[in-house]
PDB file of C-alpha atoms in Angstrom:
ATOM      1  CA  UNK O 777     -36.907  44.980 -33.312  1.00  0.00           C
ATOM      2  CA  UNK O 778     -35.756  47.912 -33.170  1.00  0.00           C
ATOM      3  CA  UNK O 779     -34.597  49.091 -36.267  1.00  0.00           C
ATOM      4  CA  UNK O 780     -34.152  47.017 -39.541  1.00  0.00           C
ATOM      5  CA  UNK O 781     -31.642  43.770 -39.633  1.00  0.00           C
ATOM      6  CA  UNK O 782     -29.381  43.551 -42.204  1.00  0.00           C
ATOM      7  CA  UNK O 783     -30.032  39.439 -43.212  1.00  0.00           C
ATOM      8  CA  UNK O 784     -27.573  38.698 -45.936  1.00  0.00           C
ATOM      9  CA  UNK O 785     -29.348  35.906 -49.039  1.00  0.00           C
ATOM     10  CA  UNK O 786     -27.711  32.890 -47.482  1.00  0.00           C
ATOM     11  CA  UNK O 787     -29.790  30.384 -47.419  1.00  0.00           C
ATOM     12  CA  UNK O 788     -33.015  32.488 -47.548  1.00  0.00           C
ATOM     13  CA  UNK O 789     -35.698  31.753 -49.974  1.00  0.00           C
ATOM     14  CA  UNK O 790     -39.510  34.054 -50.823  1.00  0.00           C
ATOM     15  CA  UNK O 791     -41.895  33.160 -49.419  1.00  0.00           C
ATOM     16  CA  UNK O 792     -44.258  32.474 -52.107  1.00  0.00           C
ATOM     17  CA  UNK O 793     -46.118  30.127 -50.829  1.00  0.00           C
ATOM     18  CA  UNK O 794     -46.976  27.807 -47.218  1.00  0.00           C
ATOM     19  CA  UNK O 795     -43.481  26.365 -46.036  1.00  0.00           C
ATOM     20  CA  UNK O 796     -42.410  22.833 -45.770  1.00  0.00           C
ATOM     21  CA  UNK O 797     -44.867  20.792 -43.138  1.00  0.00           C
ATOM     22  CA  UNK O 798     -42.832  19.530 -40.172  1.00  0.00           C
ATOM     23  CA  UNK O 799     -43.688  16.390 -37.784  1.00  0.00           C
ATOM     24  CA  UNK O 800     -44.569  16.459 -35.186  1.00  0.00           C
ATOM     25  CA  UNK O 801     -42.452  13.972 -32.924  1.00  0.00           C
ATOM     26  CA  UNK O 802     -43.751  13.121 -28.620  1.00  0.00           C
ATOM     27  CA  UNK O 803     -42.712  10.524 -27.645  1.00  0.00           C
ATOM     28  CA  UNK O 804     -44.158   8.224 -25.821  1.00  0.00           C
ATOM     29  CA  UNK O 805     -45.103   5.303 -22.530  1.00  0.00           C
ATOM     30  CA  UNK O 806     -41.712   4.288 -20.580  1.00  0.00           C
ATOM     31  CA  UNK O 807     -39.366   2.380 -23.148  1.00  0.00           C
ATOM     32  CA  UNK O 808     -38.729   6.475 -23.590  1.00  0.00           C
ATOM     33  CA  UNK O 809     -37.081   8.336 -26.644  1.00  0.00           C
ATOM     34  CA  UNK O 810     -35.088   6.133 -29.573  1.00  0.00           C
ATOM     35  CA  UNK O 811     -32.234   8.435 -28.852  1.00  0.00           C
ATOM     36  CA  UNK O 812     -31.602   6.344 -26.266  1.00  0.00           C
ATOM     37  CA  UNK O 813     -29.157   3.639 -28.654  1.00  0.00           C
ATOM     38  CA  UNK O 814     -27.522   6.815 -30.688  1.00  0.00           C
ATOM     39  CA  UNK O 815     -26.367   8.719 -27.553  1.00  0.00           C
ATOM     40  CA  UNK O 816     -25.075   4.570 -26.688  1.00  0.00           C
ATOM     41  CA  UNK O 817     -23.265   4.302 -29.595  1.00  0.00           C
ATOM     42  CA  UNK O 818     -21.741   8.054 -29.746  1.00  0.00           C
ATOM     43  CA  UNK O 819     -20.859   7.669 -26.526  1.00  0.00           C
ATOM     44  CA  UNK O 820     -19.551   4.074 -26.536  1.00  0.00           C
ATOM     45  CA  UNK O 821     -18.215   3.642 -30.269  1.00  0.00           C
ATOM     46  CA  UNK O 822     -14.667   4.854 -31.298  1.00  0.00           C
ATOM     47  CA  UNK O 823     -14.979   7.947 -32.525  1.00  0.00           C
ATOM     48  CA  UNK O 824     -12.667   8.090 -36.370  1.00  0.00           C
ATOM     49  CA  UNK O 825     -11.922  11.684 -37.032  1.00  0.00           C
ATOM     50  CA  UNK O 826     -13.311  11.748 -41.136  1.00  0.00           C
ATOM     51  CA  UNK O 827     -12.814  16.331 -41.355  1.00  0.00           C
ATOM     52  CA  UNK O 828     -13.822  19.414 -39.911  1.00  0.00           C
ATOM     53  CA  UNK O 829     -16.220  22.385 -40.963  1.00  0.00           C
ATOM     54  CA  UNK O 830     -14.441  25.239 -41.330  1.00  0.00           C
ATOM     55  CA  UNK O 831     -16.956  27.359 -42.162  1.00  0.00           C
ATOM     56  CA  UNK O 832     -17.553  27.130 -37.492  1.00  0.00           C
ATOM     57  CA  UNK O 833     -16.712  29.177 -34.487  1.00  0.00           C
ATOM     58  CA  UNK O 834     -15.062  26.500 -32.965  1.00  0.00           C
ATOM     59  CA  UNK O 835     -12.936  23.708 -33.995  1.00  0.00           C
ATOM     60  CA  UNK O 836     -15.933  21.143 -35.314  1.00  0.00           C
ATOM     61  CA  UNK O 837     -14.935  18.228 -36.953  1.00  0.00           C
ATOM     62  CA  UNK O 838     -16.668  15.649 -38.788  1.00  0.00           C
ATOM     63  CA  UNK O 839     -16.769  12.150 -37.256  1.00  0.00           C
ATOM     64  CA  UNK O 840     -17.731   9.222 -38.137  1.00  0.00           C
ATOM     65  CA  UNK O 841     -18.769   6.294 -34.901  1.00  0.00           C
ATOM     66  CA  UNK O 842     -18.468   2.559 -35.229  1.00  0.00           C
ATOM     67  CA  UNK O 843     -20.874   0.727 -32.246  1.00  0.00           C
ATOM     68  CA  UNK O 844     -21.473  -2.994 -31.704  1.00  0.00           C
ATOM     69  CA  UNK O 845     -22.243  -3.296 -35.636  1.00  0.00           C
ATOM     70  CA  UNK O 846     -23.710   0.180 -35.959  1.00  0.00           C
ATOM     71  CA  UNK O 847     -22.026   3.078 -37.427  1.00  0.00           C
ATOM     72  CA  UNK O 848     -22.832   6.686 -37.892  1.00  0.00           C
ATOM     73  CA  UNK O 849     -21.994  10.163 -38.953  1.00  0.00           C
ATOM     74  CA  UNK O 850     -21.529  12.292 -36.019  1.00  0.00           C
ATOM     75  CA  UNK O 851     -19.859  16.445 -34.623  1.00  0.00           C
ATOM     76  CA  UNK O 852     -17.215  16.181 -32.378  1.00  0.00           C
ATOM     77  CA  UNK O 853     -16.215  20.041 -30.821  1.00  0.00           C
ATOM     78  CA  UNK O 854     -13.577  19.845 -28.421  1.00  0.00           C
ATOM     79  CA  UNK O 855     -13.514  21.715 -25.313  1.00  0.00           C
ATOM     80  CA  UNK O 856      -9.998  22.220 -26.745  1.00  0.00           C
ATOM     81  CA  UNK O 857     -10.916  24.296 -29.889  1.00  0.00           C
ATOM     82  CA  UNK O 858     -13.496  25.864 -27.529  1.00  0.00           C
ATOM     83  CA  UNK O 859     -12.541  29.930 -28.420  1.00  0.00           C
ATOM     84  CA  UNK O 860     -13.531  32.379 -25.090  1.00  0.00           C
ATOM     85  CA  UNK O 861     -16.365  34.562 -25.461  1.00  0.00           C
ATOM     86  CA  UNK O 862     -16.666  37.422 -22.772  1.00  0.00           C
ATOM     87  CA  UNK O 863     -19.785  36.133 -21.327  1.00  0.00           C
ATOM     88  CA  UNK O 864     -19.238  32.692 -20.497  1.00  0.00           C
ATOM     89  CA  UNK O 865     -16.550  30.706 -19.032  1.00  0.00           C
ATOM     90  CA  UNK O 866     -14.362  29.272 -20.534  1.00  0.00           C
ATOM     91  CA  UNK O 867     -14.295  25.554 -20.878  1.00  0.00           C
ATOM     92  CA  UNK O 868     -18.517  24.514 -20.892  1.00  0.00           C
ATOM     93  CA  UNK O 869     -20.180  24.827 -23.540  1.00  0.00           C
ATOM     94  CA  UNK O 870     -19.577  20.963 -25.002  1.00  0.00           C
ATOM     95  CA  UNK O 871     -21.157  20.869 -21.190  1.00  0.00           C
ATOM     96  CA  UNK O 872     -23.838  22.916 -22.444  1.00  0.00           C
ATOM     97  CA  UNK O 873     -25.214  21.769 -25.338  1.00  0.00           C
ATOM     98  CA  UNK O 874     -25.415  18.315 -23.519  1.00  0.00           C
ATOM     99  CA  UNK O 875     -26.874  20.003 -21.297  1.00  0.00           C
ATOM    100  CA  UNK O 876     -29.619  21.462 -24.078  1.00  0.00           C
ATOM    101  CA  UNK O 877     -30.049  18.218 -25.263  1.00  0.00           C
ATOM    102  CA  UNK O 878     -31.126  16.977 -22.087  1.00  0.00           C
ATOM    103  CA  UNK O 879     -33.066  19.433 -21.224  1.00  0.00           C
ATOM    104  CA  UNK O 880     -34.558  18.775 -24.549  1.00  0.00           C
ATOM    105  CA  UNK O 881     -35.348  14.956 -23.827  1.00  0.00           C
ATOM    106  CA  UNK O 882     -37.282  15.759 -20.833  1.00  0.00           C
ATOM    107  CA  UNK O 883     -39.573  17.892 -22.824  1.00  0.00           C
ATOM    108  CA  UNK O 884     -40.563  14.687 -24.349  1.00  0.00           C
ATOM    109  CA  UNK O 885     -40.055  16.724 -28.118  1.00  0.00           C
ATOM    110  CA  UNK O 886     -36.716  15.285 -28.953  1.00  0.00           C
ATOM    111  CA  UNK O 887     -35.786  18.860 -31.167  1.00  0.00           C
ATOM    112  CA  UNK O 888     -32.092  18.133 -30.005  1.00  0.00           C
ATOM    113  CA  UNK O 889     -30.185  14.986 -31.365  1.00  0.00           C
ATOM    114  CA  UNK O 890     -28.657  12.593 -29.660  1.00  0.00           C
ATOM    115  CA  UNK O 891     -25.887  14.444 -27.745  1.00  0.00           C
ATOM    116  CA  UNK O 892     -22.873  13.174 -24.997  1.00  0.00           C
ATOM    117  CA  UNK O 893     -20.174  14.782 -23.651  1.00  0.00           C
ATOM    118  CA  UNK O 894     -17.144  11.844 -24.161  1.00  0.00           C
ATOM    119  CA  UNK O 895     -12.872  11.892 -24.836  1.00  0.00           C
ATOM    120  CA  UNK O 896     -12.217  12.118 -27.928  1.00  0.00           C
ATOM    121  CA  UNK O 897      -8.257  12.669 -30.212  1.00  0.00           C
ATOM    122  CA  UNK O 898      -8.226  15.440 -29.459  1.00  0.00           C
ATOM    123  CA  UNK O 899      -9.037  15.538 -25.490  1.00  0.00           C
ATOM    124  CA  UNK O 900     -13.401  16.159 -24.114  1.00  0.00           C
ATOM    125  CA  UNK O 901     -15.729  16.984 -25.984  1.00  0.00           C
ATOM    126  CA  UNK O 902     -19.052  16.946 -27.396  1.00  0.00           C
ATOM    127  CA  UNK O 903     -19.749  14.913 -29.741  1.00  0.00           C
ATOM    128  CA  UNK O 904     -23.291  14.571 -31.642  1.00  0.00           C
ATOM    129  CA  UNK O 905     -24.976  12.346 -34.098  1.00  0.00           C
ATOM    130  CA  UNK O 906     -24.435  14.403 -37.727  1.00  0.00           C
ATOM    131  CA  UNK O 907     -28.476  15.648 -39.055  1.00  0.00           C
ATOM    132  CA  UNK O 908     -28.170  15.969 -42.598  1.00  0.00           C
ATOM    133  CA  UNK O 909     -30.808  18.739 -43.816  1.00  0.00           C
ATOM    134  CA  UNK O 910     -32.829  18.445 -46.366  1.00  0.00           C
ATOM    135  CA  UNK O 911     -31.447  21.392 -48.668  1.00  0.00           C
ATOM    136  CA  UNK O 912     -35.285  21.746 -50.115  1.00  0.00           C
ATOM    137  CA  UNK O 913     -36.551  22.772 -46.339  1.00  0.00           C
ATOM    138  CA  UNK O 914     -37.529  26.122 -46.006  1.00  0.00           C
ATOM    139  CA  UNK O 915     -38.611  27.651 -42.762  1.00  0.00           C
ATOM    140  CA  UNK O 916     -36.929  31.351 -42.824  1.00  0.00           C
ATOM    141  CA  UNK O 917     -37.977  33.437 -45.761  1.00  0.00           C
ATOM    142  CA  UNK O 918     -37.387  37.511 -47.451  1.00  0.00           C
ATOM    143  CA  UNK O 919     -41.112  39.176 -48.598  1.00  0.00           C
ATOM    144  CA  UNK O 920     -41.812  42.083 -50.045  1.00  0.00           C
ATOM    145  CA  UNK O 921     -45.351  42.273 -48.815  1.00  0.00           C
ATOM    146  CA  UNK O 922     -46.212  44.170 -44.962  1.00  0.00           C
ATOM    147  CA  UNK O 923     -47.651  41.460 -43.452  1.00  0.00           C
ATOM    148  CA  UNK O 924     -46.796  38.034 -43.327  1.00  0.00           C
ATOM    149  CA  UNK O 925     -47.941  35.290 -45.671  1.00  0.00           C
ATOM    150  CA  UNK O 926     -51.113  32.194 -44.320  1.00  0.00           C
ATOM    151  CA  UNK O 927     -48.362  29.470 -42.907  1.00  0.00           C
ATOM    152  CA  UNK O 928     -45.704  32.481 -41.580  1.00  0.00           C
ATOM    153  CA  UNK O 929     -44.931  34.620 -38.621  1.00  0.00           C
ATOM    154  CA  UNK O 930     -43.407  38.122 -39.229  1.00  0.00           C
ATOM    155  CA  UNK O 931     -40.086  38.297 -37.489  1.00  0.00           C
ATOM    156  CA  UNK O 932     -39.194  42.298 -38.941  1.00  0.00           C
ATOM    157  CA  UNK O 933     -37.877  44.432 -41.177  1.00  0.00           C
ATOM    158  CA  UNK O 934     -34.883  43.013 -42.931  1.00  0.00           C
ATOM    159  CA  UNK O 935     -32.031  45.599 -45.225  1.00  0.00           C
ATOM    160  CA  UNK O 936     -31.592  43.278 -47.662  1.00  0.00           C
ATOM    161  CA  UNK O 937     -29.580  45.716 -49.735  1.00  0.00           C
ATOM    162  CA  UNK O 938     -28.114  49.063 -50.120  1.00  0.00           C
ATOM    163  CA  UNK O 939     -31.856  50.501 -51.312  1.00  0.00           C
ATOM    164  CA  UNK O 940     -33.973  47.760 -49.632  1.00  0.00           C
ATOM    165  CA  UNK O 941     -35.947  46.386 -46.597  1.00  0.00           C
ATOM    166  CA  UNK O 942     -38.020  43.514 -46.751  1.00  0.00           C
ATOM    167  CA  UNK O 943     -40.106  41.631 -44.137  1.00  0.00           C
ATOM    168  CA  UNK O 944     -38.258  38.592 -42.548  1.00  0.00           C
ATOM    169  CA  UNK O 945     -40.215  35.392 -41.812  1.00  0.00           C
ATOM    170  CA  UNK O 946     -40.691  32.071 -40.427  1.00  0.00           C
ATOM    171  CA  UNK O 947     -42.686  29.390 -40.130  1.00  0.00           C
ATOM    172  CA  UNK O 948     -45.343  29.447 -38.638  1.00  0.00           C
ATOM    173  CA  UNK O 949     -44.676  25.550 -36.891  1.00  0.00           C
ATOM    174  CA  UNK O 950     -46.111  23.333 -34.031  1.00  0.00           C
ATOM    175  CA  UNK O 951     -42.735  21.729 -34.049  1.00  0.00           C
ATOM    176  CA  UNK O 952     -40.980  25.528 -34.874  1.00  0.00           C
ATOM    177  CA  UNK O 953     -42.984  26.640 -32.334  1.00  0.00           C
ATOM    178  CA  UNK O 954     -41.912  24.197 -29.375  1.00  0.00           C
ATOM    179  CA  UNK O 955     -38.532  25.309 -30.264  1.00  0.00           C
ATOM    180  CA  UNK O 956     -38.802  28.266 -29.511  1.00  0.00           C
ATOM    181  CA  UNK O 957     -39.976  27.840 -25.764  1.00  0.00           C
ATOM    182  CA  UNK O 958     -37.087  24.873 -25.662  1.00  0.00           C
ATOM    183  CA  UNK O 959     -35.164  28.407 -26.504  1.00  0.00           C
ATOM    184  CA  UNK O 960     -36.831  30.548 -24.123  1.00  0.00           C
ATOM    185  CA  UNK O 961     -36.325  27.752 -21.233  1.00  0.00           C
ATOM    186  CA  UNK O 962     -32.272  27.381 -21.852  1.00  0.00           C
ATOM    187  CA  UNK O 963     -31.809  31.594 -22.811  1.00  0.00           C
ATOM    188  CA  UNK O 964     -30.289  30.610 -26.288  1.00  0.00           C
ATOM    189  CA  UNK O 965     -28.020  33.354 -26.968  1.00  0.00           C
ATOM    190  CA  UNK O 966     -27.936  32.579 -30.457  1.00  0.00           C
ATOM    191  CA  UNK O 967     -30.664  30.450 -31.928  1.00  0.00           C
ATOM    192  CA  UNK O 968     -29.509  31.755 -36.610  1.00  0.00           C
ATOM    193  CA  UNK O 969     -31.012  30.444 -38.709  1.00  0.00           C
ATOM    194  CA  UNK O 970     -28.507  27.746 -39.968  1.00  0.00           C
ATOM    195  CA  UNK O 971     -29.365  25.999 -36.962  1.00  0.00           C
ATOM    196  CA  UNK O 972     -32.397  24.804 -37.334  1.00  0.00           C
ATOM    197  CA  UNK O 973     -32.033  21.177 -39.529  1.00  0.00           C
ATOM    198  CA  UNK O 974     -35.180  20.764 -41.622  1.00  0.00           C
ATOM    199  CA  UNK O 975     -34.921  16.082 -41.659  1.00  0.00           C
ATOM    200  CA  UNK O 976     -35.353  14.657 -45.227  1.00  0.00           C
ATOM    201  CA  UNK O 977     -38.762  12.763 -42.637  1.00  0.00           C
ATOM    202  CA  UNK O 978     -39.922  15.483 -41.944  1.00  0.00           C
ATOM    203  CA  UNK O 979     -38.901  16.065 -38.248  1.00  0.00           C
ATOM    204  CA  UNK O 980     -37.475  19.099 -37.383  1.00  0.00           C
ATOM    205  CA  UNK O 981     -33.740  19.030 -35.622  1.00  0.00           C
ATOM    206  CA  UNK O 982     -32.510  22.034 -33.819  1.00  0.00           C
ATOM    207  CA  UNK O 983     -28.403  21.817 -33.571  1.00  0.00           C
ATOM    208  CA  UNK O 984     -24.786  25.080 -31.279  1.00  0.00           C
ATOM    209  CA  UNK O 985     -26.491  25.433 -28.183  1.00  0.00           C
ATOM    210  CA  UNK O 986     -23.162  26.435 -26.396  1.00  0.00           C
ATOM    211  CA  UNK O 987     -23.625  29.551 -25.905  1.00  0.00           C
ATOM    212  CA  UNK O 988     -27.005  28.564 -23.249  1.00  0.00           C
ATOM    213  CA  UNK O 989     -28.327  28.397 -19.778  1.00  0.00           C
ATOM    214  CA  UNK O 990     -26.408  32.203 -18.310  1.00  0.00           C
ATOM    215  CA  UNK O 991     -27.754  32.994 -15.198  1.00  0.00           C
ATOM    216  CA  UNK O 992     -28.725  36.885 -17.566  1.00  0.00           C
ATOM    217  CA  UNK O 993     -31.694  36.918 -19.703  1.00  0.00           C
ATOM    218  CA  UNK O 994     -29.830  36.675 -23.205  1.00  0.00           C
ATOM    219  CA  UNK O 995     -32.681  35.040 -25.288  1.00  0.00           C
ATOM    220  CA  UNK O 996     -31.759  36.379 -28.865  1.00  0.00           C
ATOM    221  CA  UNK O 997     -33.480  34.171 -31.674  1.00  0.00           C
ATOM    222  CA  UNK O 998     -34.896  34.234 -34.716  1.00  0.00           C
ATOM    223  CA  UNK O 999     -37.817  33.519 -33.708  1.00  0.00           C
ATOM    224  CA  UNK O1000     -39.590  35.930 -32.640  1.00  0.00           C
ATOM    225  CA  UNK O1001     -42.746  35.522 -34.351  1.00  0.00           C
ATOM    226  CA  UNK O1002     -45.189  34.130 -31.725  1.00  0.00           C
ATOM    227  CA  UNK O1003     -43.956  36.638 -29.362  1.00  0.00           C
ATOM    228  CA  UNK O1004     -46.712  37.811 -26.486  1.00  0.00           C
ATOM    229  CA  UNK O1005     -48.585  35.584 -28.033  1.00  0.00           C
ATOM    230  CA  UNK O1006     -50.404  32.811 -25.029  1.00  0.00           C
ATOM    231  CA  UNK O1007     -48.504  29.789 -25.124  1.00  0.00           C
ATOM    232  CA  UNK O1008     -49.837  26.935 -26.184  1.00  0.00           C
ATOM    233  CA  UNK O1009     -52.014  23.937 -23.909  1.00  0.00           C
ATOM    234  CA  UNK O1010     -48.685  21.782 -25.442  1.00  0.00           C
ATOM    235  CA  UNK O1011     -46.266  23.832 -23.834  1.00  0.00           C
ATOM    236  CA  UNK O1012     -47.790  24.689 -20.245  1.00  0.00           C
ATOM    237  CA  UNK O1013     -48.320  21.173 -19.832  1.00  0.00           C
ATOM    238  CA  UNK O1014     -44.813  20.624 -21.017  1.00  0.00           C
ATOM    239  CA  UNK O1015     -43.510  23.715 -18.944  1.00  0.00           C
ATOM    240  CA  UNK O1016     -45.051  21.741 -15.447  1.00  0.00           C
ATOM    241  CA  UNK O1017     -43.251  18.302 -16.088  1.00  0.00           C
ATOM    242  CA  UNK O1018     -40.360  19.927 -16.587  1.00  0.00           C
ATOM    243  CA  UNK O1019     -40.686  21.861 -13.282  1.00  0.00           C
ATOM    244  CA  UNK O1020     -41.291  18.689 -11.685  1.00  0.00           C
ATOM    245  CA  UNK O1021     -38.176  17.170 -13.064  1.00  0.00           C
ATOM    246  CA  UNK O1022     -35.610  21.099 -11.982  1.00  0.00           C
ATOM    247  CA  UNK O1023     -36.961  19.663  -8.365  1.00  0.00           C
ATOM    248  CA  UNK O1024     -33.703  18.401  -6.550  1.00  0.00           C
ATOM    249  CA  UNK O1025     -33.554  15.067  -6.560  1.00  0.00           C
ATOM    250  CA  UNK O1026     -34.801  14.708  -9.447  1.00  0.00           C
ATOM    251  CA  UNK O1027     -32.933  12.376 -12.915  1.00  0.00           C
ATOM    252  CA  UNK O1028     -32.895  15.575 -14.926  1.00  0.00           C
ATOM    253  CA  UNK O1029     -31.714  18.094 -11.357  1.00  0.00           C
ATOM    254  CA  UNK O1030     -29.007  15.411 -10.533  1.00  0.00           C
ATOM    255  CA  UNK O1031     -28.016  15.705 -13.963  1.00  0.00           C
ATOM    256  CA  UNK O1032     -27.788  19.540 -14.744  1.00  0.00           C
ATOM    257  CA  UNK O1033     -26.194  19.081 -11.041  1.00  0.00           C
ATOM    258  CA  UNK O1034     -22.796  17.389 -13.279  1.00  0.00           C
ATOM    259  CA  UNK O1035     -22.916  20.184 -16.321  1.00  0.00           C
ATOM    260  CA  UNK O1036     -24.273  23.748 -14.737  1.00  0.00           C
ATOM    261  CA  UNK O1037     -23.345  25.632 -12.053  1.00  0.00           C
ATOM    262  CA  UNK O1038     -25.893  25.980  -9.045  1.00  0.00           C
ATOM    263  CA  UNK O1039     -26.674  28.918 -10.277  1.00  0.00           C
ATOM    264  CA  UNK O1040     -26.974  28.065 -13.610  1.00  0.00           C
ATOM    265  CA  UNK O1041     -29.558  25.333 -12.416  1.00  0.00           C
ATOM    266  CA  UNK O1042     -30.651  27.931 -10.351  1.00  0.00           C
ATOM    267  CA  UNK O1043     -32.095  30.168 -13.131  1.00  0.00           C
ATOM    268  CA  UNK O1044     -33.390  27.034 -15.332  1.00  0.00           C
ATOM    269  CA  UNK O1045     -35.497  26.899 -12.769  1.00  0.00           C
ATOM    270  CA  UNK O1046     -36.496  30.696 -12.669  1.00  0.00           C
ATOM    271  CA  UNK O1047     -37.531  30.383 -16.021  1.00  0.00           C
ATOM    272  CA  UNK O1048     -39.856  28.221 -16.096  1.00  0.00           C
ATOM    273  CA  UNK O1049     -41.974  29.012 -13.492  1.00  0.00           C
ATOM    274  CA  UNK O1050     -41.364  32.438 -14.783  1.00  0.00           C
ATOM    275  CA  UNK O1051     -43.513  31.044 -18.197  1.00  0.00           C
ATOM    276  CA  UNK O1052     -45.740  29.034 -16.626  1.00  0.00           C
ATOM    277  CA  UNK O1053     -46.290  32.370 -14.567  1.00  0.00           C
ATOM    278  CA  UNK O1054     -47.049  34.607 -17.686  1.00  0.00           C
ATOM    279  CA  UNK O1055     -48.156  32.277 -19.745  1.00  0.00           C
ATOM    280  CA  UNK O1056     -47.265  33.677 -23.159  1.00  0.00           C
ATOM    281  CA  UNK O1057     -43.799  33.764 -25.193  1.00  0.00           C
ATOM    282  CA  UNK O1058     -41.964  35.477 -24.457  1.00  0.00           C
ATOM    283  CA  UNK O1059     -40.686  39.562 -26.132  1.00  0.00           C
ATOM    284  CA  UNK O1060     -37.677  40.741 -26.502  1.00  0.00           C
ATOM    285  CA  UNK O1061     -36.349  43.513 -24.399  1.00  0.00           C
ATOM    286  CA  UNK O1062     -34.985  46.151 -26.381  1.00  0.00           C
ATOM    287  CA  UNK O1063     -32.086  46.042 -23.851  1.00  0.00           C
ATOM    288  CA  UNK O1064     -29.272  44.799 -26.746  1.00  0.00           C
ATOM    289  CA  UNK O1065     -30.243  42.878 -30.519  1.00  0.00           C
ATOM    290  CA  UNK O1066     -33.281  40.375 -30.470  1.00  0.00           C
ATOM    291  CA  UNK O1067     -31.151  38.669 -32.998  1.00  0.00           C
ATOM    292  CA  UNK O1068     -28.320  37.176 -33.126  1.00  0.00           C
ATOM    293  CA  UNK O1069     -25.091  38.388 -35.761  1.00  0.00           C
ATOM    294  CA  UNK O1070     -25.484  36.936 -38.487  1.00  0.00           C
ATOM    295  CA  UNK O1071     -28.656  35.831 -38.021  1.00  0.00           C
ATOM    296  CA  UNK O1072     -28.737  33.064 -41.076  1.00  0.00           C
TER     297      UNK O1072
END
């Protein structure tokens, strides 16, 4: 980062030991991921609004959904409640969230909770399975040390007071590294700390993918710890599979064409090709802030 980032203290810890371990999960075999059943529940179930999450910049409604004896909690983001953005077309953030889920599923990593596009009480919107985060899990931390300790990767200096600077670090986790690759693929312009949800079963989920898939490079994230490092063999293999899945006429490409513009799908293909050619995690461009605001 070109200068120390000002980091609010909310949801941050001191890096006094190794971070919470995460459970890698990749769905093998033709049966597909277990999220298929959840997606059906979200798509076909009766949606009941329970309340509103007021911290969000767009309308986010906490709901329950029920279908054929199954019930779950979920988040509903109606298109009508989206705030306009200067660099994204109006009224399509929900579709980008669904597209991010589709790409996540294609990787086999299952990093994005089941997400569908459907009608709801306030019109068309994104509906996503609610994930209860483990309050004791920590993936981000601040340290007074000059270098990241064991189990951590350095992001950069953070201004935490009027005259105090600390080192911002994130967990050196293979699962979190998968998410860094996914974010580079979908061109995530808003990977904040609060969007990382380590679940009680050890799985990692990531939410809030409305600011994605832009044709211009918009990558802004807290997960710069692997910047410039060679991609793991697993990621290289997944990118190869993803390139095939994005070929015109393939099911993933067809689905994304329903959610994104042709130029955005082409840009997605180009990012996958560029990552494969470079064989390394991307680095900040230096043309704009590399960290979203607020970062946490």
